[in-house]
Coordinates of C-alpha atoms in Angstrom, one line a residue:
M764 CA 25.9 16.1 -15.7
S765 CA 27.0 14.5 -12.6
Y766 CA 29.8 12.0 -12.3
I767 CA 31.0 10.1 -9.0
L768 CA 33.9 7.3 -8.8
G769 CA 33.5 4.9 -6.5
I770 CA 36.9 3.7 -5.1
S771 CA 37.7 0.3 -3.8
A772 CA 41.1 -0.8 -2.9
F773 CA 44.3 -2.0 -0.1
Y774 CA 42.9 -4.5 0.6
H775 CA 41.8 -7.6 -2.4
D776 CA 40.0 -7.3 -5.3
S777 CA 41.1 -3.6 -5.7
A778 CA 38.2 -1.9 -8.6
A779 CA 36.9 1.6 -9.3
C780 CA 33.2 2.8 -10.8
L781 CA 31.7 5.5 -12.2
I782 CA 28.8 6.7 -12.8
R783 CA 26.3 9.5 -14.5
D784 CA 23.4 10.9 -12.4
G785 CA 23.2 7.6 -10.9
D786 CA 23.6 5.0 -13.8
I787 CA 26.8 3.0 -13.9
V788 CA 29.1 4.0 -17.2
A789 CA 32.0 1.7 -16.0
A790 CA 32.9 -0.4 -13.5
A791 CA 36.4 -2.8 -14.2
Q792 CA 38.7 -4.5 -11.8
E793 CA 42.7 -3.9 -11.2
E794 CA 44.0 -7.6 -11.6
R795 CA 42.6 -7.3 -14.9
F796 CA 45.0 -4.8 -16.1
T797 CA 48.3 -5.6 -14.3
R798 CA 47.3 -9.2 -14.5
K799 CA 48.7 -9.6 -11.2
K800 CA 45.6 -11.8 -9.8
H801 CA 43.2 -9.6 -6.6
D802 CA 45.4 -6.5 -6.7
P803 CA 44.9 -5.4 -4.1
G804 CA 46.6 -1.5 -5.3
F805 CA 45.5 1.5 -6.2
P806 CA 43.2 0.6 -9.0
A807 CA 45.1 3.6 -11.0
H808 CA 44.4 0.8 -14.1
A809 CA 40.8 0.7 -13.8
V810 CA 40.0 4.7 -12.4
T811 CA 41.6 6.3 -15.7
Y812 CA 40.0 3.3 -17.8
C813 CA 36.4 4.3 -16.4
L814 CA 37.3 7.5 -16.9
A815 CA 38.3 7.7 -20.4
E816 CA 34.7 5.3 -21.3
A817 CA 32.9 8.6 -20.4
G818 CA 35.4 10.9 -21.4
I819 CA 35.9 13.2 -18.5
S820 CA 38.7 13.9 -16.1
L821 CA 39.1 13.8 -12.7
K822 CA 37.8 17.2 -12.2
D823 CA 34.0 16.6 -14.2
L824 CA 33.7 14.4 -10.9
R825 CA 31.8 15.5 -8.0
Y826 CA 32.5 13.4 -5.9
I827 CA 35.1 9.8 -5.5
A828 CA 34.2 7.6 -3.1
F829 CA 36.0 5.2 -1.0
Y830 CA 34.8 1.6 0.1
D831 CA 35.1 1.5 3.7
K832 CA 36.0 3.8 6.9
P833 CA 39.7 3.2 7.7
L834 CA 39.8 4.3 11.1
V835 CA 37.2 2.0 11.9
K836 CA 38.9 -0.8 10.3
F837 CA 42.0 0.5 13.0
E838 CA 39.9 1.0 15.9
R839 CA 38.6 -3.0 15.9
L840 CA 42.1 -4.5 14.7
I841 CA 43.3 -2.2 17.9
E842 CA 40.6 -3.3 20.0
T843 CA 40.9 -6.9 18.4
Y844 CA 44.8 -6.8 19.8
L845 CA 44.1 -5.6 23.1
S846 CA 41.1 -8.1 24.1
F847 CA 43.4 -11.1 23.3
A848 CA 46.7 -10.3 24.6
P849 CA 49.1 -11.1 24.4
K850 CA 48.3 -13.9 22.4
G851 CA 48.1 -10.8 19.2
L852 CA 51.5 -9.2 19.6
Q853 CA 52.7 -11.1 16.4
S854 CA 50.0 -10.5 14.2
F855 CA 50.1 -7.3 15.5
V856 CA 54.0 -6.1 15.6
A857 CA 53.4 -7.6 11.9
A858 CA 50.1 -5.0 10.9
M859 CA 51.2 -2.2 12.6
P860 CA 53.8 -0.9 10.3
V861 CA 52.2 -0.8 7.0
W862 CA 49.0 0.9 9.2
L863 CA 50.8 3.3 11.0
K864 CA 52.1 4.2 7.6
E865 CA 49.9 4.0 5.0
K866 CA 46.2 3.3 5.9
L867 CA 45.3 5.5 8.3
L868 CA 46.5 8.9 6.5
L869 CA 44.3 6.7 3.3
R870 CA 43.2 10.1 2.7
N871 CA 46.0 11.7 1.9
L872 CA 47.6 8.9 0.5
L873 CA 44.4 8.5 -1.6
A874 CA 45.3 11.8 -3.3
K875 CA 48.7 11.6 -3.8
E876 CA 47.4 8.7 -5.8
F877 CA 45.2 10.7 -7.4
T878 CA 47.3 13.6 -8.1
A879 CA 49.8 11.1 -10.0
L880 CA 47.2 10.2 -12.5
A881 CA 46.4 13.7 -13.5
P882 CA 49.9 15.9 -13.2
G883 CA 49.0 19.6 -13.7
I884 CA 45.7 19.0 -11.0
K885 CA 46.6 20.4 -6.8
Q886 CA 45.7 18.5 -4.1
S887 CA 43.2 21.6 -3.4
E888 CA 41.6 20.9 -6.7
L889 CA 40.7 17.2 -6.4
P890 CA 37.2 16.4 -5.9
Q891 CA 35.3 15.7 -2.4
L892 CA 36.4 12.9 -0.7
L893 CA 33.9 10.4 1.0
F894 CA 34.2 7.3 3.1
G895 CA 30.8 5.2 4.0
E896 CA 31.0 2.3 5.8
H897 CA 32.0 -1.2 3.8
H898 CA 28.4 -3.3 5.1
E899 CA 26.3 0.1 3.6
S900 CA 29.1 -0.1 0.6
H901 CA 28.3 -3.4 0.4
A902 CA 24.6 -3.3 0.6
A903 CA 23.9 -0.2 -1.3
S904 CA 25.4 -3.0 -4.7
A905 CA 22.9 -5.7 -3.6
F906 CA 19.8 -3.2 -3.2
Y907 CA 20.4 0.0 -5.6
P908 CA 21.2 -1.9 -8.7
S909 CA 18.7 -4.2 -8.0
P910 CA 14.7 -4.1 -10.1
Y911 CA 13.5 -3.9 -6.9
E912 CA 11.7 -1.4 -6.1
K913 CA 11.8 -3.3 -2.4
A914 CA 13.6 -5.1 -0.7
G915 CA 15.1 -7.0 2.2
V916 CA 18.8 -7.1 1.7
L917 CA 21.5 -9.5 3.6
C918 CA 25.0 -8.3 3.3
M919 CA 27.3 -11.7 4.8
D920 CA 31.6 -12.0 4.4
G921 CA 34.3 -12.1 6.5
V922 CA 34.7 -8.6 8.0
G923 CA 34.3 -5.6 6.9
E924 CA 34.7 -2.6 9.8
W925 CA 32.7 -4.7 12.4
A926 CA 30.0 -5.9 10.6
T927 CA 30.7 -9.6 8.9
T928 CA 26.7 -10.0 9.1
S929 CA 24.5 -7.5 8.2
A930 CA 20.3 -6.9 7.2
W931 CA 18.8 -4.0 6.0
L932 CA 15.9 -2.9 4.5
G933 CA 16.2 -0.8 0.9
D934 CA 13.1 1.3 -0.4
G935 CA 13.3 3.2 -2.8
H936 CA 15.8 5.2 -3.0
T937 CA 16.5 4.7 1.3
L938 CA 18.6 1.8 2.9
T939 CA 18.1 1.5 6.8
P940 CA 20.3 -1.1 8.6
L941 CA 17.8 -3.3 10.6
W942 CA 20.9 -5.4 12.6
E943 CA 24.0 -7.0 11.9
I944 CA 26.2 -9.6 14.0
P945 CA 30.1 -8.2 14.7
F946 CA 33.9 -9.7 14.5
P947 CA 34.6 -12.0 14.9
H948 CA 32.3 -14.4 14.7
S949 CA 32.0 -14.5 10.8
L950 CA 30.3 -17.1 8.6
G951 CA 33.1 -16.3 5.9
L952 CA 35.6 -16.5 8.1
L953 CA 33.8 -19.7 9.7
Y954 CA 34.3 -20.9 5.8
S955 CA 37.9 -19.4 4.9
A956 CA 39.0 -21.0 7.5
F957 CA 38.3 -25.0 5.8
T958 CA 39.7 -23.6 2.9
Y959 CA 43.1 -22.3 4.1
Y960 CA 42.8 -25.9 6.4
T961 CA 41.6 -27.9 3.3
G962 CA 44.7 -26.3 1.8
F963 CA 43.8 -23.7 -0.6
K964 CA 44.6 -20.0 -0.4
V965 CA 41.9 -17.8 1.7
N966 CA 40.3 -15.1 -0.9
S967 CA 40.7 -17.6 -3.5
G968 CA 40.2 -20.7 -2.9
E969 CA 36.3 -20.9 -1.3
Y970 CA 35.3 -21.6 -5.4
K971 CA 37.1 -24.6 -4.4
V972 CA 35.7 -25.4 -1.2
M973 CA 32.4 -25.8 -2.1
G974 CA 33.2 -27.7 -5.4
L975 CA 34.9 -30.6 -3.6
A976 CA 31.6 -30.6 -1.0
P977 CA 29.6 -33.0 -3.5
Y978 CA 32.8 -35.3 -3.4
G979 CA 32.7 -35.5 0.6
E980 CA 30.1 -36.7 3.5
P981 CA 28.8 -34.7 5.8
K982 CA 30.1 -36.6 8.7
Y983 CA 31.8 -33.3 10.6
V984 CA 29.1 -31.8 10.6
K985 CA 28.1 -32.4 14.5
P986 CA 31.4 -31.4 15.9
I987 CA 31.2 -27.7 14.1
Y988 CA 27.8 -27.5 15.1
E989 CA 29.3 -28.7 18.7
H990 CA 32.8 -27.4 18.9
L991 CA 33.2 -24.5 16.6
L992 CA 29.9 -23.1 16.0
D993 CA 26.3 -21.5 18.6
L994 CA 23.2 -21.4 15.8
K995 CA 20.0 -19.8 17.4
P996 CA 17.5 -21.0 15.1
D997 CA 17.4 -16.9 14.1
G998 CA 20.4 -18.1 12.3
T999 CA 22.4 -16.3 14.3
F1000 CA 25.4 -17.8 15.8
R1001 CA 28.8 -16.7 17.7
L1002 CA 31.8 -18.8 16.8
N1003 CA 34.5 -20.6 19.3
M1004 CA 37.7 -18.5 19.1
E1005 CA 39.5 -21.1 20.8
Y1006 CA 39.8 -22.8 17.4
F1007 CA 40.1 -20.6 15.1
N1008 CA 43.9 -18.0 15.0
Y1009 CA 42.9 -15.4 12.8
C1010 CA 42.0 -13.0 15.5
T1011 CA 45.7 -13.5 17.7
G1012 CA 48.3 -14.9 15.1
L1013 CA 48.9 -15.6 11.2
T1014 CA 46.8 -18.3 9.8
M1015 CA 43.1 -19.2 10.3
T1016 CA 42.8 -22.1 12.4
G1017 CA 44.9 -24.0 15.6
N1018 CA 46.2 -26.4 17.3
K1019 CA 42.5 -27.2 18.6
F1020 CA 41.3 -26.9 14.9
D1021 CA 43.9 -30.3 14.0
D1022 CA 43.0 -32.1 16.7
L1023 CA 39.4 -31.4 16.3
F1024 CA 40.2 -33.0 12.7
G1025 CA 42.1 -35.7 13.1
G1026 CA 45.7 -33.6 12.5
P1027 CA 47.4 -30.7 10.5
A1028 CA 46.0 -28.3 7.6
R1029 CA 46.2 -30.0 4.2
K1030 CA 49.4 -28.7 2.3
P1031 CA 49.0 -27.2 -0.5
E1032 CA 49.4 -28.0 -4.1
S1033 CA 49.6 -32.2 -2.1
K1034 CA 47.3 -35.1 -2.8
L1035 CA 43.5 -34.0 -1.9
T1036 CA 42.0 -37.1 0.1
Q1037 CA 38.6 -37.6 1.7
R1038 CA 38.6 -35.9 4.6
E1039 CA 39.6 -32.9 2.9
M1040 CA 36.6 -33.7 0.9
D1041 CA 34.3 -34.7 3.9
L1042 CA 35.7 -32.0 5.6
A1043 CA 34.5 -29.3 2.7
R1044 CA 31.0 -30.8 2.4
S1045 CA 30.6 -30.3 5.4
V1046 CA 31.2 -27.0 6.1
Q1047 CA 29.0 -26.6 3.1
E1048 CA 26.2 -28.3 4.4
V1049 CA 27.1 -25.3 7.5
T1050 CA 27.0 -22.7 5.9
E1051 CA 23.7 -23.2 3.3
E1052 CA 21.8 -23.4 7.0
V1053 CA 23.4 -20.6 8.3
M1054 CA 22.0 -18.4 4.9
L1055 CA 19.1 -20.3 4.7
R1056 CA 18.0 -19.4 8.4
V1057 CA 19.2 -15.6 8.2
T1058 CA 17.2 -15.2 5.2
R1059 CA 13.7 -16.6 6.6
T1060 CA 14.2 -14.3 9.8
L1061 CA 14.6 -12.1 7.8
H1062 CA 11.4 -12.2 5.7
D1063 CA 10.0 -13.2 9.0
E1064 CA 11.1 -9.5 10.3
T1065 CA 9.5 -7.6 7.3
G1066 CA 7.2 -9.2 5.2
I1067 CA 9.4 -8.7 2.5
E1068 CA 9.2 -10.5 -1.3
H1069 CA 12.4 -9.7 -2.4
L1070 CA 15.9 -10.4 -1.4
C1071 CA 19.3 -8.6 -2.7
M1072 CA 22.6 -10.2 -1.0
A1073 CA 26.6 -8.9 -1.5
G1074 CA 29.7 -9.8 0.0
G1075 CA 31.6 -12.7 -0.2
V1076 CA 29.4 -15.1 1.4
A1077 CA 27.2 -14.0 -1.5
L1078 CA 29.1 -16.1 -4.3
N1079 CA 28.1 -18.7 -2.8
C1080 CA 26.3 -19.5 -5.5
V1081 CA 25.0 -23.5 -4.4
G1082 CA 23.7 -21.2 -0.4
N1083 CA 22.5 -18.6 -2.8
G1084 CA 20.4 -21.8 -5.0
R1085 CA 18.9 -23.0 -1.6
I1086 CA 17.6 -19.9 -0.4
L1087 CA 15.6 -19.9 -4.0
R1088 CA 14.8 -23.0 -3.7
E1089 CA 13.7 -23.4 0.3
G1090 CA 13.5 -20.4 1.8
P1091 CA 10.7 -18.1 2.2
F1092 CA 12.0 -14.9 -0.7
K1093 CA 9.7 -14.4 -3.8
S1094 CA 12.9 -13.6 -5.4
I1095 CA 16.5 -12.4 -5.1
W1096 CA 18.8 -10.5 -6.3
I1097 CA 22.7 -10.6 -6.2
Q1098 CA 25.0 -8.4 -7.1
P1099 CA 27.4 -10.4 -9.3
A1100 CA 31.1 -8.8 -7.8
A1101 CA 29.7 -9.5 -4.7
G1102 CA 32.7 -9.5 -3.4
D1103 CA 34.9 -6.2 -2.5
A1104 CA 35.3 -5.3 -5.5
G1105 CA 31.8 -4.6 -5.8
G1106 CA 32.1 -2.1 -2.9
A1107 CA 33.3 0.1 -5.8
V1108 CA 29.9 0.1 -7.9
G1109 CA 27.4 0.6 -4.1
A1110 CA 30.0 4.2 -2.3
A1111 CA 29.4 6.1 -5.9
L1112 CA 25.6 4.7 -5.8
S1113 CA 25.4 5.1 -2.0
A1114 CA 26.8 8.7 -2.8
W1115 CA 24.4 9.5 -5.0
H1116 CA 21.5 7.9 -3.2
R1117 CA 22.0 8.7 0.2
Y1118 CA 24.9 11.7 0.4
D1119 CA 22.1 12.8 -1.8
D1120 CA 19.0 11.9 -1.4
Q1121 CA 18.8 11.0 -5.6
P1122 CA 16.0 9.0 -6.7
R1123 CA 16.4 6.4 -8.7
P1124 CA 14.7 6.0 -12.1
R1125 CA 11.2 3.6 -12.2
G1126 CA 12.0 0.1 -12.8
N1127 CA 11.6 -1.9 -16.3
G1128 CA 11.9 -5.4 -15.3
M1129 CA 15.0 -5.7 -15.2
D1130 CA 18.8 -4.4 -13.2
R1131 CA 21.0 -1.7 -13.7
M1132 CA 23.6 -3.4 -14.3
S1133 CA 24.0 -3.9 -17.6
G1134 CA 24.4 -7.3 -18.2
S1135 CA 27.8 -7.0 -15.6
Y1136 CA 29.4 -5.9 -19.6
L1137 CA 31.1 -2.9 -18.0
G1138 CA 34.6 -3.1 -19.3
P1139 CA 36.8 -2.6 -21.9
K1140 CA 36.4 -3.6 -25.8
H1141 CA 38.3 -3.2 -28.7
S1142 CA 37.3 -2.2 -32.3
N1143 CA 38.0 -5.1 -35.6
A1144 CA 39.6 -2.5 -36.6
E1145 CA 42.0 -2.7 -33.6
I1146 CA 42.2 -6.7 -33.3
E1147 CA 43.6 -6.7 -36.8
Q1148 CA 46.1 -4.4 -36.6
F1149 CA 47.2 -6.5 -33.3
L1150 CA 47.0 -9.5 -35.3
K1151 CA 49.0 -8.0 -38.3
R1152 CA 52.0 -6.5 -35.7
T1153 CA 52.0 -10.1 -34.3
E1154 CA 52.0 -12.1 -37.6
A1155 CA 49.5 -14.6 -36.7
P1156 CA 47.1 -15.5 -39.8
Y1157 CA 43.8 -15.2 -39.1
E1158 CA 40.3 -14.8 -40.8
L1159 CA 38.5 -11.8 -40.4
L1160 CA 34.1 -13.0 -41.4
A1161 CA 30.9 -11.2 -41.1
D1162 CA 28.6 -12.0 -38.9
G1163 CA 26.6 -13.8 -40.7
V1164 CA 29.1 -16.4 -41.5
L1165 CA 30.8 -16.0 -37.9
F1166 CA 28.7 -17.5 -35.3
D1167 CA 27.4 -20.3 -38.0
R1168 CA 31.5 -21.4 -38.2
V1169 CA 31.8 -21.3 -34.2
A1170 CA 28.6 -23.5 -33.8
K1171 CA 30.2 -26.3 -36.3
D1172 CA 33.5 -25.6 -34.5
L1173 CA 32.2 -26.1 -30.5
A1174 CA 30.0 -28.8 -32.3
D1175 CA 33.1 -30.7 -33.8
G1176 CA 34.8 -30.9 -29.8
K1177 CA 36.8 -27.8 -30.6
V1178 CA 37.5 -25.5 -27.2
V1179 CA 37.3 -22.1 -28.5
G1180 CA 38.5 -19.0 -27.1
W1181 CA 35.6 -16.3 -26.7
L1182 CA 36.4 -12.4 -26.5
Q1183 CA 33.7 -10.3 -27.6
G1184 CA 32.6 -6.9 -26.5
R1185 CA 32.8 -5.0 -22.9
M1186 CA 35.0 -6.8 -20.7
E1187 CA 32.8 -8.3 -17.5
F1188 CA 32.9 -7.4 -13.9
G1189 CA 33.2 -9.5 -11.3
P1190 CA 34.6 -12.9 -10.5
R1191 CA 32.3 -14.5 -13.7
A1192 CA 33.1 -14.8 -17.3
L1193 CA 30.0 -14.4 -19.1
G1194 CA 30.0 -15.0 -22.7
G1195 CA 32.9 -11.8 -22.4
R1196 CA 36.2 -13.4 -22.1
S1197 CA 34.9 -16.1 -22.4
I1198 CA 35.9 -20.2 -22.6
L1199 CA 33.7 -22.2 -24.8
G1200 CA 33.3 -25.9 -25.0
D1201 CA 30.2 -28.3 -25.6
A1202 CA 28.5 -29.4 -22.8
R1203 CA 27.3 -32.8 -24.9
N1204 CA 31.5 -34.0 -24.6
T1205 CA 31.6 -36.2 -22.2
K1206 CA 35.9 -36.0 -21.9
M1207 CA 34.8 -31.9 -22.0
Q1208 CA 35.1 -31.5 -19.0
S1209 CA 39.0 -33.1 -17.8
V1210 CA 40.4 -31.3 -21.0
M1211 CA 39.8 -28.1 -19.5
N1212 CA 40.0 -28.0 -16.7
L1213 CA 44.0 -30.4 -17.3
K1214 CA 45.4 -28.6 -20.7
I1215 CA 43.4 -25.3 -20.8
K1216 CA 42.9 -24.2 -17.4
Y1217 CA 45.4 -26.4 -15.9
R1218 CA 43.7 -26.9 -12.6
E1219 CA 42.8 -29.8 -10.8
S1220 CA 40.9 -32.2 -12.0
F1221 CA 37.9 -32.1 -9.9
R1222 CA 36.4 -28.7 -10.5
P1223 CA 32.8 -28.7 -12.1
F1224 CA 32.1 -26.0 -15.4
A1225 CA 29.3 -24.4 -15.7
P1226 CA 27.0 -24.1 -18.3
S1227 CA 25.5 -20.7 -20.2
I1228 CA 21.7 -21.9 -21.7
L1229 CA 19.6 -19.7 -23.5
R1230 CA 17.3 -17.9 -21.3
E1231 CA 13.7 -19.3 -23.1
R1232 CA 15.5 -23.0 -21.8
V1233 CA 16.5 -23.0 -19.0
S1234 CA 13.7 -24.9 -17.4
D1235 CA 13.6 -27.6 -20.0
F1236 CA 17.3 -28.7 -18.7
F1237 CA 17.3 -27.3 -15.0
E1238 CA 14.5 -27.5 -12.3
M1239 CA 14.7 -23.2 -12.3
E1240 CA 12.1 -20.6 -13.9
T1241 CA 14.0 -17.0 -13.2
D1242 CA 16.5 -15.4 -13.9
S1243 CA 20.1 -16.6 -13.6
P1244 CA 22.3 -13.9 -16.0
Y1245 CA 25.8 -13.3 -12.9
M1246 CA 25.8 -17.5 -12.5
L1247 CA 25.0 -17.0 -9.0
L1248 CA 22.7 -19.7 -8.6
V1249 CA 22.8 -23.0 -8.2
A1250 CA 19.9 -25.5 -9.9
P1251 CA 19.3 -29.6 -9.8
V1252 CA 19.5 -30.9 -13.4
R1253 CA 16.3 -32.2 -15.2
E1254 CA 15.4 -35.5 -13.4
T1255 CA 14.8 -36.5 -18.0
R1256 CA 18.4 -35.7 -18.3
R1257 CA 20.3 -37.4 -15.9
L1258 CA 22.1 -40.7 -16.4
P1259 CA 21.1 -43.7 -14.1
S1260 CA 24.2 -44.2 -11.6
P1261 CA 26.5 -47.6 -11.9
T1262 CA 25.5 -50.2 -9.9
D1263 CA 28.6 -51.1 -8.5
R1264 CA 30.4 -47.5 -7.2
S1265 CA 32.1 -50.5 -4.5
N1266 CA 35.2 -49.3 -6.9
L1267 CA 34.8 -45.4 -7.3
W1268 CA 35.1 -43.3 -4.8
G1269 CA 35.9 -39.5 -4.4
I1270 CA 37.5 -38.3 -8.2
D1271 CA 36.7 -41.2 -9.2
L1272 CA 33.8 -40.7 -10.2
L1273 CA 34.1 -37.9 -12.2
N1274 CA 34.4 -39.8 -14.9
V1275 CA 31.2 -41.8 -14.5
P1276 CA 28.5 -39.3 -17.4
R1277 CA 25.1 -38.6 -15.0
S1278 CA 23.4 -36.8 -17.7
D1279 CA 22.9 -34.9 -22.0
V1280 CA 25.3 -32.2 -20.5
P1281 CA 27.9 -34.7 -18.8
A1282 CA 31.0 -31.2 -19.1
I1283 CA 28.2 -29.5 -16.8
T1284 CA 26.2 -31.9 -14.3
H1285 CA 28.4 -31.7 -11.4
L1286 CA 28.4 -35.0 -9.1
D1287 CA 25.4 -34.3 -7.1
Y1288 CA 23.5 -33.6 -10.1
S1289 CA 23.8 -29.8 -10.5
A1290 CA 25.1 -27.0 -12.0
R1291 CA 25.9 -23.1 -11.8
I1292 CA 24.3 -21.9 -14.3
Q1293 CA 24.1 -19.1 -16.8
T1294 CA 21.2 -17.8 -18.3
V1295 CA 22.0 -15.9 -21.9
H1296 CA 19.3 -13.0 -22.3
E1297 CA 19.5 -10.9 -25.9
E1298 CA 18.8 -7.6 -24.4
T1299 CA 22.2 -7.6 -22.8
N1300 CA 24.5 -10.6 -25.3
P1301 CA 23.7 -10.6 -28.6
R1302 CA 26.1 -12.3 -29.7
Y1303 CA 26.6 -14.4 -27.4
Y1304 CA 23.4 -15.0 -27.9
R1305 CA 23.3 -15.4 -31.6
L1306 CA 26.0 -18.2 -30.7
L1307 CA 23.7 -20.1 -28.4
K1308 CA 21.3 -20.1 -31.0
A1309 CA 23.3 -20.9 -33.6
F1310 CA 24.8 -24.3 -31.9
E1311 CA 21.3 -25.8 -30.8
A1312 CA 20.1 -24.6 -34.7
Q1313 CA 22.9 -27.1 -35.9
T1314 CA 22.4 -30.3 -32.5
G1315 CA 19.4 -28.9 -30.9
Y1316 CA 21.3 -28.1 -27.3
P1317 CA 20.7 -24.3 -26.3
L1318 CA 23.7 -24.3 -24.2
L1319 CA 27.8 -24.2 -24.1
V1320 CA 29.8 -25.2 -21.3
N1321 CA 31.3 -21.5 -20.0
T1322 CA 34.4 -21.1 -18.0
S1323 CA 36.2 -17.6 -17.6
F1324 CA 39.5 -17.5 -20.4
N1325 CA 42.7 -17.6 -17.6
V1326 CA 44.8 -19.9 -16.5
R1327 CA 45.3 -21.0 -13.1
G1328 CA 46.8 -18.1 -10.9
E1329 CA 45.7 -15.7 -13.8
P1330 CA 42.6 -12.6 -14.3
I1331 CA 40.8 -13.3 -16.7
V1332 CA 42.3 -11.8 -20.6
C1333 CA 41.3 -7.9 -20.5
T1334 CA 42.9 -7.6 -24.4
P1335 CA 43.0 -9.4 -27.8
E1336 CA 46.9 -9.7 -26.6
D1337 CA 46.3 -11.6 -23.1
A1338 CA 43.3 -13.5 -25.1
Y1339 CA 45.8 -14.5 -27.8
R1340 CA 48.6 -15.2 -25.4
C1341 CA 46.5 -17.3 -23.3
F1342 CA 45.1 -19.1 -25.9
M1343 CA 49.0 -19.6 -27.3
R1344 CA 49.9 -21.1 -24.1
T1345 CA 46.8 -23.3 -24.7
E1346 CA 45.8 -26.7 -26.0
M1347 CA 42.5 -24.4 -27.2
D1348 CA 42.3 -25.1 -31.0
V1349 CA 40.0 -22.0 -31.6
L1350 CA 40.0 -17.5 -30.8
V1351 CA 37.7 -15.8 -31.5
L1352 CA 38.1 -12.0 -31.6
E1353 CA 35.2 -10.2 -32.5
N1354 CA 35.0 -11.9 -35.9
C1355 CA 38.5 -12.3 -36.4
V1356 CA 39.6 -16.2 -36.0
L1357 CA 42.4 -17.3 -35.1
Y1358 CA 43.2 -21.3 -35.6
K1359 CA 45.5 -22.8 -33.4
A1360 CA 46.6 -25.0 -36.3
Q1361 CA 46.8 -22.0 -37.7
Q1362 CA 50.0 -20.3 -35.5
K1363 CA 54.1 -20.3 -34.6
P1364 CA 54.9 -21.1 -31.1
L1365 CA 55.9 -18.2 -28.7
E1366 CA 59.3 -17.1 -28.8
K1367 CA 61.1 -17.6 -25.4
D1368 CA 57.9 -18.3 -23.7
I1369 CA 58.6 -21.5 -22.1
N1370 CA 58.2 -20.3 -18.3
W1371 CA 55.6 -18.6 -18.2
Q1372 CA 53.9 -20.0 -15.5
Q1373 CA 56.4 -19.0 -13.3
E1374 CA 54.3 -15.2 -14.3
F1375 CA 51.5 -16.4 -11.3
E1376 CA 50.9 -17.5 -8.4
L1377 CA 48.9 -20.5 -8.0
D1378 CA 45.7 -19.9 -6.3

């Protein structure tokens, strides 16, 4: 057997992925173990987990594959500073110590970290270390696990080494680069600039901009096209760097950006105004237009029926939904860990298929991500041992009782923490580490946001729905197992808008029910959908079936099991702690069920919110 370990590290969202003869065995993000959101450090815990899951050691690896080429990235950094000199001096001085101390000597740093994981191994005994290009890793993560034998591949993010957008042709086990758009012209960085300007955190607040967009009007689209973005009919573009500061400064935008949009950036945590909503709507519409034009060009050039996507922009599920509905491709498949964490998957698979020239297995119509359930799992025996040690009252229920009981609790309006099976890989909770609620409940969105997640009230929630019932509720016929596609709620499910909206604006509109499943219907009658499949998550599927049997509704609100600023929970201990810190009613750890009313308060846990940096 041939084992290859893929690594993503030292920028943000560090992760590890282990493959065996081309099949993904395990993958996890470091943040889940360290409890530090977007942890950029060496993924020691994730590597240890992956090796343990396969029952192997470092010596059993054929290769270790890193997801980008730091020397090429350093070349881009130097050239950028020189081209903008002397304006880039401040950020140059800030960046150089880290590069000179660590990133230029990455091979030595990685060797040191790996030998620390296995003290008995010498550096000379480590497996061969390979470095792939950043967008090559993204492209490999998108195409190789996809269900397609042949596909166009589109990667869009902030920046890799030089590329910010790249197009590829995937055919069998080959990936051929077609074209790219280079730094500093970046759709991902344009979106991040507006994320920064609207007062959210870059690399984590982009979801908030997307969720805020329906509350606004696209009043700034014209200034964006006239001053910031020169967009061609084929989707290629250039940014006017006079308005941006990310090449030369320590912020995303500069004074000209402020002047264009009527003032300085919103201060984080300050009150949201209609301006931020309009800015969010505007950049979202521009982003969708670029995505649509680029994908149409890729289709025109290749004639391929299928599209694969990765890179941070591929997490823009509203844009993805429009590509599916309005674009020329028959189907699309998006890597569930589309950001840098997924680079670990791509690096490993690229080493197997491209470096070793190994074929892909014959497809069976399904992808090779195993539903993205690639992380650790915990047995009932382990969970019971923890609960007894904690002196937490619980019930151990057989499957025949469990699903009906939890379905009834949900139907009664209770909020349920749900830990089952292997942890998800990627930013979405998919029924392995989820907080669940009844989508019919008109209060569920505000309760979950304010009393469970402790986050902004405007942020929408997503539904999990039985795959075979998706078209009964949404204008969509396809699979969406990774919650990366947005689709409209069916007209027959919608409720009429109030005739008098003169006293309602922005966030006030949140309290107006828009369908018979109001908790998951966003302001524009859309929803970010996860289709649940019996083959990949039979236990979550059974819960949805039980809820359907009791209520007639085959869907639930599904949000990630964490509070704001915290990574998704990994262990039963993480889940219990989050359960006790919030107003969740029920906690389900495999077959163990806990009720909040029966628990004693956590001791010495008053200032717990200070543990997490607000994102």
